[in-house]
PDB file of C-alpha atoms in Angstrom:
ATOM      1  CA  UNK A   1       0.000   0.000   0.000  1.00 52.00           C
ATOM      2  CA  UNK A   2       1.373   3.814  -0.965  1.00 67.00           C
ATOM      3  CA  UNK A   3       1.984   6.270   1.441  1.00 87.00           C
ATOM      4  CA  UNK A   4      -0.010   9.663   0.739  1.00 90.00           C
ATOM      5  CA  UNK A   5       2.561  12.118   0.475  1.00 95.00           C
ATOM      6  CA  UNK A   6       0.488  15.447  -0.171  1.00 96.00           C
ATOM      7  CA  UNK A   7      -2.873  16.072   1.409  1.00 96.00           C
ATOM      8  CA  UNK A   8      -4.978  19.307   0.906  1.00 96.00           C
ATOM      9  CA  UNK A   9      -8.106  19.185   3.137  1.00 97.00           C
ATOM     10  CA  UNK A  10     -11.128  22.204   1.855  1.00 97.00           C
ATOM     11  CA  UNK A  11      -9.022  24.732   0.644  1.00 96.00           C
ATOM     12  CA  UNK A  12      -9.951  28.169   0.178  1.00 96.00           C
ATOM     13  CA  UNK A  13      -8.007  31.057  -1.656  1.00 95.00           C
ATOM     14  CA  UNK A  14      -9.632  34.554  -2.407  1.00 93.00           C
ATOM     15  CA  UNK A  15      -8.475  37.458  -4.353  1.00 91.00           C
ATOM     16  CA  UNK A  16     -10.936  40.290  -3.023  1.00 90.00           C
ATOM     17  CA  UNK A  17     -14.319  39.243  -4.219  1.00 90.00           C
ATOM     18  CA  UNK A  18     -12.880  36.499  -6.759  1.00 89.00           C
ATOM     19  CA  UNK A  19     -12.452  32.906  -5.398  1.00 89.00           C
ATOM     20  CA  UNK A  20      -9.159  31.311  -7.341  1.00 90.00           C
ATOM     21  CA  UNK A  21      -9.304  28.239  -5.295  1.00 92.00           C
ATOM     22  CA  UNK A  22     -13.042  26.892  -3.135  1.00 92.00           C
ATOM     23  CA  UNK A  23     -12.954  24.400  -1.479  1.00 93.00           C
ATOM     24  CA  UNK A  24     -10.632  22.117  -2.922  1.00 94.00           C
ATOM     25  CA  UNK A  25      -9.384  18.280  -1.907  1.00 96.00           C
ATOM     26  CA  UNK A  26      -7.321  15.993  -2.688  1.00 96.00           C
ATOM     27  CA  UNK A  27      -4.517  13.654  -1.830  1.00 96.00           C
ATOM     28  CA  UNK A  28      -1.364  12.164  -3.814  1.00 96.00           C
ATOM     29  CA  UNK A  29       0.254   9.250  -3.123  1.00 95.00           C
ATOM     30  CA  UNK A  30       4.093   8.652  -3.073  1.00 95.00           C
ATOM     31  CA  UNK A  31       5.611   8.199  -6.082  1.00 94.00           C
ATOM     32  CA  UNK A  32       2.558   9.662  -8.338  1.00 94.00           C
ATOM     33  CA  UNK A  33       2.582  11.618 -11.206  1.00 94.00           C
ATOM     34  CA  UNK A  34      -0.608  13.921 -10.494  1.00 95.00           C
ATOM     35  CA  UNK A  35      -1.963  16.377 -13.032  1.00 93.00           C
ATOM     36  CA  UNK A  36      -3.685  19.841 -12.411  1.00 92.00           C
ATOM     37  CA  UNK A  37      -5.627  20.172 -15.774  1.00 91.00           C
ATOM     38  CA  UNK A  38      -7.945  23.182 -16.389  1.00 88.00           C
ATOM     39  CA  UNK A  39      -8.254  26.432 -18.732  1.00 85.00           C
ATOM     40  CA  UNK A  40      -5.616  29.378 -17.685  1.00 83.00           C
ATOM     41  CA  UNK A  41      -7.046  31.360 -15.020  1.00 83.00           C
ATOM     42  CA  UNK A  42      -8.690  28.317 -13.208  1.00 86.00           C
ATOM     43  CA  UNK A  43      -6.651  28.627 -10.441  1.00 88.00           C
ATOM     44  CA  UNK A  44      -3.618  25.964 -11.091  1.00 91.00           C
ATOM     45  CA  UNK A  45      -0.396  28.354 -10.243  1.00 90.00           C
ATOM     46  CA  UNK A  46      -2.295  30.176  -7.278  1.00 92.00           C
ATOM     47  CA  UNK A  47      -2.629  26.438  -5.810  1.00 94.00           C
ATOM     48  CA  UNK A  48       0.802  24.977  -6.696  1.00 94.00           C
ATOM     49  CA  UNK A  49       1.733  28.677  -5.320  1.00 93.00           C
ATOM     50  CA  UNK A  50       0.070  27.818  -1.819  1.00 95.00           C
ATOM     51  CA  UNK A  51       1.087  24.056  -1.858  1.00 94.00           C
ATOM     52  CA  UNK A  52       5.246  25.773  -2.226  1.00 93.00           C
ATOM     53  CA  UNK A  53       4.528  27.616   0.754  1.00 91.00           C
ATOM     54  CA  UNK A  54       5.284  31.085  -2.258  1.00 91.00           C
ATOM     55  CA  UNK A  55       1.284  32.240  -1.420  1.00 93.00           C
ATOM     56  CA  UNK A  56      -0.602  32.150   1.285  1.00 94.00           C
ATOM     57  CA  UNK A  57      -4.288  30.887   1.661  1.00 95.00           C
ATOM     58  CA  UNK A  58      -7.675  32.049   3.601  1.00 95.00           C
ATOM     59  CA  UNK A  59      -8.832  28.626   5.024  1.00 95.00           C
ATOM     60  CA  UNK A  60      -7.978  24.824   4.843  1.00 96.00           C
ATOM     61  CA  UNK A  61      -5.197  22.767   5.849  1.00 96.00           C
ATOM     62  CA  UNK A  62      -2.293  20.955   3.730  1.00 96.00           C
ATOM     63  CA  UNK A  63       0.185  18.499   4.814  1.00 96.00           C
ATOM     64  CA  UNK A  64       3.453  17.862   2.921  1.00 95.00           C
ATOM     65  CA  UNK A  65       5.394  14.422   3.807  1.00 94.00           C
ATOM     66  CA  UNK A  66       4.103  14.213   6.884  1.00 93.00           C
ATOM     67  CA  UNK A  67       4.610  18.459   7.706  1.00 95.00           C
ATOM     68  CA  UNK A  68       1.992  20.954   8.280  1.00 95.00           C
ATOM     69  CA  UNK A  69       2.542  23.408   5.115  1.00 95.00           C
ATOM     70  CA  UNK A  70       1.868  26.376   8.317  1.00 94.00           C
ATOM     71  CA  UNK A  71       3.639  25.561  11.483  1.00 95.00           C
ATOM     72  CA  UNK A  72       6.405  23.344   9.285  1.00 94.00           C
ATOM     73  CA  UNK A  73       6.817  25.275   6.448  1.00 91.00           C
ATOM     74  CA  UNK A  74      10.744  25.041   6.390  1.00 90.00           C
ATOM     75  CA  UNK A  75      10.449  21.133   5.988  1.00 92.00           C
ATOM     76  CA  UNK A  76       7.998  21.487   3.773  1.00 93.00           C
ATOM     77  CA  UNK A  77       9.867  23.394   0.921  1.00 90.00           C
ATOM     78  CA  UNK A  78      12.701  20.875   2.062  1.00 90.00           C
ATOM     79  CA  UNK A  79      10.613  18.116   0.760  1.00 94.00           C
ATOM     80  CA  UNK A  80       9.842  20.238  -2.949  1.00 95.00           C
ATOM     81  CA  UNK A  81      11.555  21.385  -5.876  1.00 94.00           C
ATOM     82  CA  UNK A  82       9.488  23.897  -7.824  1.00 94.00           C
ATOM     83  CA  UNK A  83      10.013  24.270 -11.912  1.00 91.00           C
ATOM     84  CA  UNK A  84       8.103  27.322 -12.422  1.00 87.00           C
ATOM     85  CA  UNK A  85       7.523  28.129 -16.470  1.00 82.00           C
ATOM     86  CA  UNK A  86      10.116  30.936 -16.120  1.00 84.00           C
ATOM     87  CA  UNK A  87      13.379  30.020 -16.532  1.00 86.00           C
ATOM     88  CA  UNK A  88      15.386  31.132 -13.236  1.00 88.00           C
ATOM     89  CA  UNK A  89      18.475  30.395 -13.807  1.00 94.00           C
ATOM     90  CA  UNK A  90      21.482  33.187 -14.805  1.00 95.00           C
ATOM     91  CA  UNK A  91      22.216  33.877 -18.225  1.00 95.00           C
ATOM     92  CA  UNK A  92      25.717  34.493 -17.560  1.00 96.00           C
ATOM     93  CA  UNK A  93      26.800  31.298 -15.442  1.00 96.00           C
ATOM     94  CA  UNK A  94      27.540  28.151 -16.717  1.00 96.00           C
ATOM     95  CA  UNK A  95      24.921  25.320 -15.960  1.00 96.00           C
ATOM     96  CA  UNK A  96      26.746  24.050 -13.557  1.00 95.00           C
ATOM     97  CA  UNK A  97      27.373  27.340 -11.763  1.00 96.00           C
ATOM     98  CA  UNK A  98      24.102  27.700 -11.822  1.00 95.00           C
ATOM     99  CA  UNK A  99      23.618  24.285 -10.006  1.00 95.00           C
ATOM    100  CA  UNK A 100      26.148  25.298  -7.487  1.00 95.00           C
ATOM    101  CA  UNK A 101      24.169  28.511  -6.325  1.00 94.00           C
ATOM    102  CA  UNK A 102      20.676  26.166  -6.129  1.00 94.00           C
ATOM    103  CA  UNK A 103      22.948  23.961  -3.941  1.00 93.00           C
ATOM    104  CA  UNK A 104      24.238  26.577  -2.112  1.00 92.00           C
ATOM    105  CA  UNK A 105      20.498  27.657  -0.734  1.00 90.00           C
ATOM    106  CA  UNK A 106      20.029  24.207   0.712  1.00 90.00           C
ATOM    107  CA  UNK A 107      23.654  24.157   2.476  1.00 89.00           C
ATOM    108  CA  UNK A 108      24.535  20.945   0.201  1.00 90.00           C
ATOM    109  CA  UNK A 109      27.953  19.407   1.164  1.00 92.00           C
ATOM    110  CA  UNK A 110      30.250  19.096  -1.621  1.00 92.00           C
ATOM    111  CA  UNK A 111      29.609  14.966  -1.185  1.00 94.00           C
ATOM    112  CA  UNK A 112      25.798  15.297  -1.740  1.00 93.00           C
ATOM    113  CA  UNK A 113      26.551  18.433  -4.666  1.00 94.00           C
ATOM    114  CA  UNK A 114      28.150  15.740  -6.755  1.00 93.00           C
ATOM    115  CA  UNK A 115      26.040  12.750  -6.233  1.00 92.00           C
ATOM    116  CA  UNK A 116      22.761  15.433  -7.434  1.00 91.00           C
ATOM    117  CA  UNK A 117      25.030  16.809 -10.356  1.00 92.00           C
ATOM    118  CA  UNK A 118      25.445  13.158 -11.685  1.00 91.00           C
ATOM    119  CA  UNK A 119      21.991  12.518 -11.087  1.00 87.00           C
ATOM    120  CA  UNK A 120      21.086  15.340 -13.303  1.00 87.00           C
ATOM    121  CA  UNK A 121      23.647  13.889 -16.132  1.00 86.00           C
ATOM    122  CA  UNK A 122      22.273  10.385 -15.844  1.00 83.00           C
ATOM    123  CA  UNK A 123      18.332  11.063 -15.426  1.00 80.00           C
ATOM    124  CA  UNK A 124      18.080  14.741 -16.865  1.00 83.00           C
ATOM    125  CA  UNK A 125      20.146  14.950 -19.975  1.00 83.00           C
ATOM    126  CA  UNK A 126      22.198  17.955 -18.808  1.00 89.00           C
ATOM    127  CA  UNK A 127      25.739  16.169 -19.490  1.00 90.00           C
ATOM    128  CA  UNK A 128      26.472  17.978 -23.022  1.00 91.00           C
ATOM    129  CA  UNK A 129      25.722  21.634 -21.689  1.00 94.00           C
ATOM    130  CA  UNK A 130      26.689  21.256 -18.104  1.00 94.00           C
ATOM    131  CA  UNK A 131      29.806  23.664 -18.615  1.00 95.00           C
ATOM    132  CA  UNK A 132      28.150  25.952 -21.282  1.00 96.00           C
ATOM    133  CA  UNK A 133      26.452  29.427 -20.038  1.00 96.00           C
ATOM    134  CA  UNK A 134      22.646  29.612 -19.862  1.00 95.00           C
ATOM    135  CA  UNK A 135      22.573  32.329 -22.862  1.00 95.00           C
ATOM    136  CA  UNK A 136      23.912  29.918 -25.225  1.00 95.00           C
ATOM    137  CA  UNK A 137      21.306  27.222 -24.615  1.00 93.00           C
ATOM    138  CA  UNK A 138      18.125  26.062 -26.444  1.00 88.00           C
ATOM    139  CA  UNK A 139      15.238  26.770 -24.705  1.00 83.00           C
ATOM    140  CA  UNK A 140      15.037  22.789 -24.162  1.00 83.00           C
ATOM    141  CA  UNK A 141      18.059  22.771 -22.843  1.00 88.00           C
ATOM    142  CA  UNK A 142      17.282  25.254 -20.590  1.00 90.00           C
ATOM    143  CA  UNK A 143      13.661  24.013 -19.875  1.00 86.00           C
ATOM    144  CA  UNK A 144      15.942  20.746 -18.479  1.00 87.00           C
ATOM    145  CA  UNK A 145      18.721  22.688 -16.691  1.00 92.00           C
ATOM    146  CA  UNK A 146      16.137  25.015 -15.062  1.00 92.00           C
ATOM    147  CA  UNK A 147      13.904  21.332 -13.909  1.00 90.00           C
ATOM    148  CA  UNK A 148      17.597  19.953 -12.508  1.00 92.00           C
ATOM    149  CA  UNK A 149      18.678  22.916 -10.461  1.00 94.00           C
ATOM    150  CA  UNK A 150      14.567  23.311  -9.098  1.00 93.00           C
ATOM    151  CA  UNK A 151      15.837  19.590  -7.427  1.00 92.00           C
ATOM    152  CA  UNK A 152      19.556  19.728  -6.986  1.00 93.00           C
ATOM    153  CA  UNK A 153      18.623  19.404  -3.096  1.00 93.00           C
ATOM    154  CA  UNK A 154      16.867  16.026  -3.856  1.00 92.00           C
ATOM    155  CA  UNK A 155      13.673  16.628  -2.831  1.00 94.00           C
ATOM    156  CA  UNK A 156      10.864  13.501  -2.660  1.00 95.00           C
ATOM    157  CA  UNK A 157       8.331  15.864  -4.314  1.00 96.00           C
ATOM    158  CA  UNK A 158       8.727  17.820  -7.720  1.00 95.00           C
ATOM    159  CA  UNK A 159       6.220  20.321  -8.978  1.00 95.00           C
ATOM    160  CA  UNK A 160       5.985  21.428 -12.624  1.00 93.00           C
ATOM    161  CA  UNK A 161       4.025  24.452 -13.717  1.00 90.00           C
ATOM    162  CA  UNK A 162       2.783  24.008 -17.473  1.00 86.00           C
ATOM    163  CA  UNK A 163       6.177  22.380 -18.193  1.00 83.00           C
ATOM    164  CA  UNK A 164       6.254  21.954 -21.675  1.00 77.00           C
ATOM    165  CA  UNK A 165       4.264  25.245 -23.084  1.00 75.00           C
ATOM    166  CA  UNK A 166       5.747  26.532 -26.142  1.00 72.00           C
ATOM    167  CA  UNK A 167       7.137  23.427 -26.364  1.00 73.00           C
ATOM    168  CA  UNK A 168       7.470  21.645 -30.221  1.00 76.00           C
ATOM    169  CA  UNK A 169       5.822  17.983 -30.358  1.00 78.00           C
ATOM    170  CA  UNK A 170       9.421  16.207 -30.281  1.00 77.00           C
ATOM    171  CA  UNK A 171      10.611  18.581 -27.387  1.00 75.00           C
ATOM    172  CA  UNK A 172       7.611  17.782 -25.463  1.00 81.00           C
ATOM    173  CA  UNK A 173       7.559  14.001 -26.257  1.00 82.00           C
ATOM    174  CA  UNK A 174      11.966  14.134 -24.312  1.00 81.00           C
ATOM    175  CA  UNK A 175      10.840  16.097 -21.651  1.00 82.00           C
ATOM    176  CA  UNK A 176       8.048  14.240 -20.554  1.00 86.00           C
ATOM    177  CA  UNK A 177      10.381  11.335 -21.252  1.00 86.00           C
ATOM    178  CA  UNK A 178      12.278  13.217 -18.309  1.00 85.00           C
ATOM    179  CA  UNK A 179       9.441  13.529 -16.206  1.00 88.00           C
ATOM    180  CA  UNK A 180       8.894   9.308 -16.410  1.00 89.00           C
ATOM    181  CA  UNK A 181      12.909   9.250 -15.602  1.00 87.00           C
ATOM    182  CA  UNK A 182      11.945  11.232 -12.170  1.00 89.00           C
ATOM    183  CA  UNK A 183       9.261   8.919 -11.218  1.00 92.00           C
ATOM    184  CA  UNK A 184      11.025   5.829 -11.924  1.00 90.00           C
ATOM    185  CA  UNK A 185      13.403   6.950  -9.384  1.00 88.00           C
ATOM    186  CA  UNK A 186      10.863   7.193  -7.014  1.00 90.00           C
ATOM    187  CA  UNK A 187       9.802  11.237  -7.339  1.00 94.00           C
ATOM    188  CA  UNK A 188       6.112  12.345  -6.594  1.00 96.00           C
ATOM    189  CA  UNK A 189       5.561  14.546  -9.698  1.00 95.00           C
ATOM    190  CA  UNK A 190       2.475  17.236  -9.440  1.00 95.00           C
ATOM    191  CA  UNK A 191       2.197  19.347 -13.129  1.00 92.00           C
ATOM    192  CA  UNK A 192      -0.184  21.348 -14.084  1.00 91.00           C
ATOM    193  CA  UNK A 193      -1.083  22.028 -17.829  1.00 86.00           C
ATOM    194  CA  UNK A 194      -4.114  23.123 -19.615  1.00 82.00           C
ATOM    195  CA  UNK A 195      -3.226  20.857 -22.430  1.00 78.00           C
ATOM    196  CA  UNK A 196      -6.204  18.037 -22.346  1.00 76.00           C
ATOM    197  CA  UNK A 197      -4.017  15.434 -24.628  1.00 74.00           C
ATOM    198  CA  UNK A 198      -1.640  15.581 -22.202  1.00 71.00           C
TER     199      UNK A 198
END
């Protein structure tokens, strides 16, 4: 039997008069790939906002691997890497660099650094622009560079905003290729997408 990994118990999110998120439930179990599917502006990144502890919300409780997103919200965003659309990485570091600096926000030894940089060559597909700078890159290349530093800390859980918009058919078919690769290792994957084929 799985263990349930992310619960979110009647959530409530308001924006003035406008409700983005009523009432909402729902659990995920360990090693999952959930989707968030619905038209833009149904409320998707306001709740994968809240669930990253990034937003706050008006009434409900969640609970992350076992921690209350409120009064454990440190060990919560332990337990997640978040891929938002944007691209955050800097245009002027190498990929690697640019892992280094994610790794340095999580106080990763040197040991654990190198163990997450060759998981990112093996699983991720980051080995033949790890040393190049972010500038120079595809945006597929950076779409996977951005995913691998989001989880250079090794998180359990990995949430994907609309991961492959403006994606081309073959780009999306690799990266969702990648997104398998994470769950085969044993990652709970939450995405969101509008996109009802996928």
């Amino acid at each position: 039997m799985k263990n349930m990994i992310i619960e979110v118990e009647n959530l409530v999110k308001h924006y003035g008069e406008v409700k983005a998120v009523d009432g909402l439930s729902f659990a995920v179990d360990e090693g999952e790939i959930f989707g968030l599917l619905g038209p833009n502006g149904a409320g998707k990144t306001t709740l994968i906002e809240i669930i990253c502890g990034l937003r706050r919300f008006d009434h409900g409780k969640i609970t992350i691997n076992g921690f209350d997103l409120v009064k454990d919200s440190l060990k919560v965003r332990a337990s997640i890497g978040f891929c938002p659309q944007e691209t955050l990485l800097y245009d002027l570091l190498s990929v690697r660099e640019n892992f280094a600096l994610s790794a340095s926000l999580y106080s990763l030894s040197s040991k654990k650094f190198k163990e997450q940089v060759e998981f990112s060559l093996k699983f991720l597909g980051v080995r033949e622009f790890l040393n190049r700078r972010v500038q120079q890159l595809s945006g597929g290349m950076k779409r996977r560079a951005n995913l691998a530093a989001s989880i250079i800390h090794a998180p359990p859980i990995v949430i994907l905003d609309e991961p492959t918009v403006g994606f081309d058919p073959n780009i999306k078919r690799d990266f969702w290729e990648l997104i398998r690769n994470l769950k085969r290792y044993g990652k709970t994957i939450i995405l969101s997408t509008h996109d009802m084929y996928e």
